[in-house]
Coordinates of C-alpha atoms in Angstrom, one line a residue:
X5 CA -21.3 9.4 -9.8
X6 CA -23.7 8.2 -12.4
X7 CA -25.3 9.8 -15.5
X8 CA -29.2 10.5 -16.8
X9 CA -30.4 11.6 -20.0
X10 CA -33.4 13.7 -20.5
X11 CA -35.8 13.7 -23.5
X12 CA -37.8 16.8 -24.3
X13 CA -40.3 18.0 -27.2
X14 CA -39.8 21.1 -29.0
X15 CA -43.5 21.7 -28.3
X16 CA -45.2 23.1 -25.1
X17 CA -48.6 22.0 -24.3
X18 CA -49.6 26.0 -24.5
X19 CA -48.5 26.0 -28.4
X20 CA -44.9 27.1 -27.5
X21 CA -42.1 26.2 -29.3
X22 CA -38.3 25.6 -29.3
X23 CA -36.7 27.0 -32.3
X24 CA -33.1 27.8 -33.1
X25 CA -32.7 31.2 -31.9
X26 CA -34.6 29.8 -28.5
X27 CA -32.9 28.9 -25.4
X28 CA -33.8 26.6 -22.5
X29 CA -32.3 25.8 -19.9
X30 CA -32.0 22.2 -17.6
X31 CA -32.9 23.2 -13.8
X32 CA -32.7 20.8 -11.1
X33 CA -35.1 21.6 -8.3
X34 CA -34.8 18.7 -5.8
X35 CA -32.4 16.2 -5.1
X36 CA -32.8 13.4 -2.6
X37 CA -36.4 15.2 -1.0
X38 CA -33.9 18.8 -0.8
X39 CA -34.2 22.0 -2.7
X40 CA -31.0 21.7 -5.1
X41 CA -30.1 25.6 -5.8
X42 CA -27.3 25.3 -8.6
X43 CA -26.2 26.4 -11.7
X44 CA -28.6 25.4 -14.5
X45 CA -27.7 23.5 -17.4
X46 CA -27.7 26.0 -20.9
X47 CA -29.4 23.9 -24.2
X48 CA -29.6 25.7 -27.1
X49 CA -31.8 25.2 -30.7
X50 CA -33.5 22.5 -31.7
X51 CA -31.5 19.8 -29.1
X52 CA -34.8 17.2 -27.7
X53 CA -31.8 15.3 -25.4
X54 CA -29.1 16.1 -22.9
X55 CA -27.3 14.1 -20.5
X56 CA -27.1 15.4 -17.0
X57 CA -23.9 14.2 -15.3
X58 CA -22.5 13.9 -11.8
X59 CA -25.8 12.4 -10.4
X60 CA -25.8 10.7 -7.1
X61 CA -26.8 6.9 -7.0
X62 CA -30.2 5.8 -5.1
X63 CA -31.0 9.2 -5.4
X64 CA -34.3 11.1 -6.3
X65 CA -34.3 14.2 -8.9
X66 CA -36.9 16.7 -9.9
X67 CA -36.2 18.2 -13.2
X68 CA -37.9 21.3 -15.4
X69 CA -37.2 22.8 -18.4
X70 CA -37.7 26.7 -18.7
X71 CA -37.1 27.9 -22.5
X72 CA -36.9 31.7 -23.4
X73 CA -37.6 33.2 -27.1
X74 CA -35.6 36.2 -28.1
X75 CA -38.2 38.5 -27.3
X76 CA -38.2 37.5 -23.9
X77 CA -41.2 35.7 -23.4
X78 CA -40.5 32.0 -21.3
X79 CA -42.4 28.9 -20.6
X80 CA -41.5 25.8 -17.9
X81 CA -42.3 22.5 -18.7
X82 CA -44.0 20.2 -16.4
X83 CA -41.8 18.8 -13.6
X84 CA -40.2 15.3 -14.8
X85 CA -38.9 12.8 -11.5
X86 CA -35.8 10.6 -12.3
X87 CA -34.5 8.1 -9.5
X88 CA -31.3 6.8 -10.6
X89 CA -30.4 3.4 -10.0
X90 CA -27.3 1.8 -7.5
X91 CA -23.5 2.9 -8.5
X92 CA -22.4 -0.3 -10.7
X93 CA -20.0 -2.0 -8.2
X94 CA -16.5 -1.3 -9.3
X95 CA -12.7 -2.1 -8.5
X96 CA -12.8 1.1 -6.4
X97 CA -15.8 -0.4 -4.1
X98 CA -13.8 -3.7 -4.1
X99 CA -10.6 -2.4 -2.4
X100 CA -12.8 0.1 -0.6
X101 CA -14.3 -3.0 1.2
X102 CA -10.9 -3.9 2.0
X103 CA -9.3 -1.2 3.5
X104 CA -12.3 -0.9 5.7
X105 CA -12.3 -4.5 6.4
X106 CA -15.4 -4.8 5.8
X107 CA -15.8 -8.8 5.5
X108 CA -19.9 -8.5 4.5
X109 CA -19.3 -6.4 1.5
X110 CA -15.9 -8.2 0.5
X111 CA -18.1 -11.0 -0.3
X112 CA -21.2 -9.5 -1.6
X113 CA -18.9 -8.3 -4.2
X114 CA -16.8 -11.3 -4.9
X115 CA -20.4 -13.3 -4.9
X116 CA -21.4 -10.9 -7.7
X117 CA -18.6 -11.8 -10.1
X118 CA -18.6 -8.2 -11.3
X119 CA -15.0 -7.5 -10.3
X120 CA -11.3 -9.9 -10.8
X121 CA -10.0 -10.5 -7.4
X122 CA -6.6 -9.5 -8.2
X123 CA -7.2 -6.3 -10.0
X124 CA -4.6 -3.9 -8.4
X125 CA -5.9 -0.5 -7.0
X126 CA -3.9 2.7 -7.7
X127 CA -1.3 2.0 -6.3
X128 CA -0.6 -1.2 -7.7
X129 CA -1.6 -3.5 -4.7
X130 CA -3.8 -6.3 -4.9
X131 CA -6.8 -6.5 -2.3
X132 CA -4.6 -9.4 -0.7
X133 CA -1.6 -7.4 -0.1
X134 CA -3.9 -4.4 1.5
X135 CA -5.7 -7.2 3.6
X136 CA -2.1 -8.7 4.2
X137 CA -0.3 -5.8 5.8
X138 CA -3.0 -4.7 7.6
X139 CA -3.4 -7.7 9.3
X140 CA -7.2 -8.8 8.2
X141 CA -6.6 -12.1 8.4
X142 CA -10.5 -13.4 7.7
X143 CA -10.4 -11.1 4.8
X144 CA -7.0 -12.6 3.5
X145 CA -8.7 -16.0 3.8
X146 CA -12.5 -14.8 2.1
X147 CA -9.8 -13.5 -0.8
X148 CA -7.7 -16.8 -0.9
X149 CA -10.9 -18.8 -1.1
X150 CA -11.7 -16.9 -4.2
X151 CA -9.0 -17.5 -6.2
X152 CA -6.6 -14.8 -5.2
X153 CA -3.1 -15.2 -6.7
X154 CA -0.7 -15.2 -3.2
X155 CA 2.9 -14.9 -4.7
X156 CA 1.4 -11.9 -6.7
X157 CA 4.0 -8.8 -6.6
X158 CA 3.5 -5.1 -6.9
X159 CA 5.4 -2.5 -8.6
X160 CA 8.2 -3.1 -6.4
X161 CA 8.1 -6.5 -6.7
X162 CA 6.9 -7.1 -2.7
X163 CA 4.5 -9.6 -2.5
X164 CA 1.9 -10.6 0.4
X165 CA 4.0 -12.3 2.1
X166 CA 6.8 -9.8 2.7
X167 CA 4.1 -7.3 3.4
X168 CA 2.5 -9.0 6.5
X169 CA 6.0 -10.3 7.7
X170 CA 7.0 -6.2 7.6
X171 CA 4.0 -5.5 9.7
X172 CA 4.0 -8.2 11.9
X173 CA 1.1 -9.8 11.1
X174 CA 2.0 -13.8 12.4
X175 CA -1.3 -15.0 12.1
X176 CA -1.5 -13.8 8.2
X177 CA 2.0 -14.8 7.3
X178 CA 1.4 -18.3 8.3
X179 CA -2.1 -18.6 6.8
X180 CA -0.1 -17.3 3.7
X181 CA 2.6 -20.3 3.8
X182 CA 0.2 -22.9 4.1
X183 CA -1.9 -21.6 1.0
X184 CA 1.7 -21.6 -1.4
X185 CA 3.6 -18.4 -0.3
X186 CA 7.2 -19.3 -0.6
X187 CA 10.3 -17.4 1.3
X188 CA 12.2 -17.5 -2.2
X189 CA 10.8 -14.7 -3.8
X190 CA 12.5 -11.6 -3.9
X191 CA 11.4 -7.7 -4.6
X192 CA 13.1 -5.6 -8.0
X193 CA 16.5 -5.2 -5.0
X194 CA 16.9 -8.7 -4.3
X195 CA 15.3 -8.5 -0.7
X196 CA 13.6 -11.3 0.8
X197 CA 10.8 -11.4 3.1
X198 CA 13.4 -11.9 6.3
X199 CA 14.7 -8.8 4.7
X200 CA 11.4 -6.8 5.3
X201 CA 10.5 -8.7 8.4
X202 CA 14.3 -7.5 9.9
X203 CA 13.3 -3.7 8.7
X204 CA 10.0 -4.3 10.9
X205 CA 11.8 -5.5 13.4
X206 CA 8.8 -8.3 14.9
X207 CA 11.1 -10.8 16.4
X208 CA 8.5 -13.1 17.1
X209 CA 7.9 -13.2 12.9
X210 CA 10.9 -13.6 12.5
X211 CA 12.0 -16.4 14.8
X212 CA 8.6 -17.9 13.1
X213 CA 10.4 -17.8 9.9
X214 CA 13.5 -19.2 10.6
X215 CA 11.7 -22.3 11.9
X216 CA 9.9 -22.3 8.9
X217 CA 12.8 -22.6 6.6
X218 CA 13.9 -19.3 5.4
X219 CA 17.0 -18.6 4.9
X220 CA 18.8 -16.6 7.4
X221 CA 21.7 -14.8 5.4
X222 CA 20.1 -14.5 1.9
X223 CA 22.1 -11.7 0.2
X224 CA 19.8 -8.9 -1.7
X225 CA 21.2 -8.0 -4.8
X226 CA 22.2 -4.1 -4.5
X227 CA 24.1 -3.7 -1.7
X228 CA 25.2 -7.5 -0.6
X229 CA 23.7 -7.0 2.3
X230 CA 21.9 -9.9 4.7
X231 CA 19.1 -9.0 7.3
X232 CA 22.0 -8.6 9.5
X233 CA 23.4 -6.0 7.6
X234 CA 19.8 -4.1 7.0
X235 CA 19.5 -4.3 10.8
X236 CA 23.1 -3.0 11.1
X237 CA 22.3 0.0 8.4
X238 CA 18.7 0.7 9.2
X239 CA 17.1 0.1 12.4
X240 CA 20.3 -0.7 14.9
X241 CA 17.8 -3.0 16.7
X242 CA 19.1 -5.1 19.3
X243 CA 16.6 -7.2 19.7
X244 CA 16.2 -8.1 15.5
X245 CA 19.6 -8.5 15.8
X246 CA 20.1 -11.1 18.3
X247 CA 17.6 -13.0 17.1
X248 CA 19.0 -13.1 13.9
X249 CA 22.3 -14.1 14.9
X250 CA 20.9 -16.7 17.8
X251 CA 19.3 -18.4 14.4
X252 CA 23.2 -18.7 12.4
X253 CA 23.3 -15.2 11.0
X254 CA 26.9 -15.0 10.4
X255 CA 28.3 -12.0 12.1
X256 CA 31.7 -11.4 9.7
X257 CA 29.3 -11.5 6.9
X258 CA 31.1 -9.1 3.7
X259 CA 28.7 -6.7 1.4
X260 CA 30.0 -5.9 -1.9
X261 CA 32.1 -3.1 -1.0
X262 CA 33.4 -5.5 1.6
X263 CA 31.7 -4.2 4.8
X264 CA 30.8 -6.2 7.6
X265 CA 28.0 -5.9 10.0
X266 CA 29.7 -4.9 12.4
X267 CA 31.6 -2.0 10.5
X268 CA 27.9 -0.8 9.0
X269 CA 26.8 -0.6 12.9
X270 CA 29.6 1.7 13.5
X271 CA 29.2 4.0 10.8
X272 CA 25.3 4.2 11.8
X273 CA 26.2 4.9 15.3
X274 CA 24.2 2.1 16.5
X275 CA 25.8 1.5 20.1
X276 CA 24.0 -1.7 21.2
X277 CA 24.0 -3.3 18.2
X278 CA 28.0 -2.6 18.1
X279 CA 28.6 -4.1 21.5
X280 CA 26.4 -7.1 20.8
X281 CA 27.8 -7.6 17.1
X282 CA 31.8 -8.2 19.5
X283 CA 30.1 -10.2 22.1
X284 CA 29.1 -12.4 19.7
X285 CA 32.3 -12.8 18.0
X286 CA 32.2 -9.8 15.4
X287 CA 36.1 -9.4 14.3
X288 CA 36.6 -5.5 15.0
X289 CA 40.4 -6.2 13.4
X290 CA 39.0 -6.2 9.9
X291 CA 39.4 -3.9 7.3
X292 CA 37.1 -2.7 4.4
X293 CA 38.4 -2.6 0.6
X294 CA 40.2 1.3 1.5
X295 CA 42.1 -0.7 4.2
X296 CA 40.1 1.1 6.8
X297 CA 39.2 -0.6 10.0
X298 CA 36.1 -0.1 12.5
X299 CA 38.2 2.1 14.9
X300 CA 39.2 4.2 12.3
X301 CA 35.7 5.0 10.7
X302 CA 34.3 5.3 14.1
X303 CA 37.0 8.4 14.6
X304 CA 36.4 9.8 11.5
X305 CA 32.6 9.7 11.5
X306 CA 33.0 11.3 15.3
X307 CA 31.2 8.0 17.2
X308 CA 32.5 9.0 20.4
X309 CA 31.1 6.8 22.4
X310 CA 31.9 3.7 19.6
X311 CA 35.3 4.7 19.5
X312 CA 35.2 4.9 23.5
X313 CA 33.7 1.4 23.1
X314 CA 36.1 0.2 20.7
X315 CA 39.3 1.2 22.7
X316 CA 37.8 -0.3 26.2
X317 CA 37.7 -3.3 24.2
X318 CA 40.9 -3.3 22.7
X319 CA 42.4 -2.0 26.1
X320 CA 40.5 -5.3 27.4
X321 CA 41.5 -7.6 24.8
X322 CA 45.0 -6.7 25.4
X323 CA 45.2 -7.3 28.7
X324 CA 44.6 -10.8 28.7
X325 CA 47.4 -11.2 26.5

């Protein structure tokens, strides 16, 4: 919304006259070719000026002045046409162009050198994390062109990078490693971008990644936990899972209070992922810093079928002994 600012004489053509015990009033007629029925605008004494706010950009206006006296008598000054000008380009039409992927606009703006590339929007995101995990990837290369900072973080300390390997993006998460991104960054909880791709659960990202170099069992720094572990506490995802563990993750893995994947699996009553975690050499005989084993959570948590699983195996197990 833009402003305009209207300059009026205290004298009528007809010998009228503003005085202090007058008023007048600002009336908009038309707007954009259309009768504008509104609330006028209330100017009292000897003002010559007022500013007129909330006017639309690229748009015509038809504006008169009607003054009354105290007595009663009233007079309307000829009718005065404003067109007001194009909406300065701002941040907000920046990261509007964004979110619409709109690739025309994006650079229009950038070519105007009105607005910084990395200004964040509300949110604190940078147009290359918007463009990142929504998987624009021509947009995330117009932005990186210009200048865009890619290990940038947000308030949460994610940066592109783990954005678009949560959503899946492939294509955008390796355009991002060949323009500097680097898998050693971590977010304000020690997470790494395997992390967030683990919580997304895009095996093809993540089997991307590993062959890239990133570290399989990073540790964040709240919990201890690995991308194992997050796929053992949030998702249960067999599939993550596997491919994790295929790659080196290391199964027996501890957290800081001394839980292993295996024993966070059971607690979330994630079924699969608990039979996968023993066939591929998960220790079910461990026990957690309370001297409490997987069995035993299992029963007191009420994971019937875990415990059911759990006993089958140890029935098994025994047998072969």
């Amino acid at each position: 919304m833009g402003r305009g600012k209207l300059c009026f004489s205290t004298s009528f053509p007809n010998g009228f006259r503003l005085s202090p015990h007058s008023w007048a009033v600002i009336i908009v007629e038309y707007r954009g070719g259309q009768l504008c029925p509104g609330a006028p605008v209330c100017v009292w004494g000897y003002s010559t000026k007022h500013v007129v706010e909330g006017l639309e950009p690229r748009t015509l206006y038809k504006f008169r002045l009607k003054v009354t006296s105290p007595s009663g008598e009233y007079e309307y000054s000829p009718v005065v046409s404003v067109s007001t000008t194009r909406e300065p380009i701002s941040s907000e039409h920046f990261h509007r162009a964004v979110n619409v992927n709109d690739e025309d606009l994006l650079v229009r703006i950038l070519q105007g050198g009105n607005v910084k590339v990395d200004v964040p929007n509300k949110f604190g995101f940078t147009a290359l994390m918007v463009a990142a995990q929504k998987g624009y990837t021509r947009l995330v290369k117009i932005l990186i062109s210009n200048g865009t900072d890619v290990n940038m973080k947000n308030g949460s300390g994610k940066d592109s990078l783990m954005l678009a390997c949560y959503a899946g993006h492939l294509d955008v998460v390796k355009y991002l490693r060949r323009h500097g991104a680097s898998w050693e960054t971590r977010d304000l909880g020690g997470c790494t971008a395997l992390h967030w791709a683990a919580d997304g659960g895009h095996c093809n990202v993540i089997e991307w990644m590993i062959k890239d170099g990133c570290e399989v069992d990073a540790v964040d720094t709240g919990s201890g936990w690995t991308p194992l572990m997050r796929v053992s506490a949030v998702s249960g995802n067999r599939s993550t899972a596997s491919v994790l563990i295929e790659a080196g993750a290391d199964v027996n893995m501890r957290d800081k209070d001394g839980k292993t994947p295996l024993m966070v699996a059971v607690l979330n009553n994630h079924e699969e992922l608990v039979q996968l975690l023993l066939d591929k050499g998960a220790d079910a005989s461990v026990k957690n810093e309370f001297g409490k084993g997987v069995l035993e959570m299992a029963r007191v948590f009420d994971r019937q079928n875990v415990v059911s699983l759990l006993e089958e195996r140890k029935r098994t197990q025994m047998a072969k002994k």
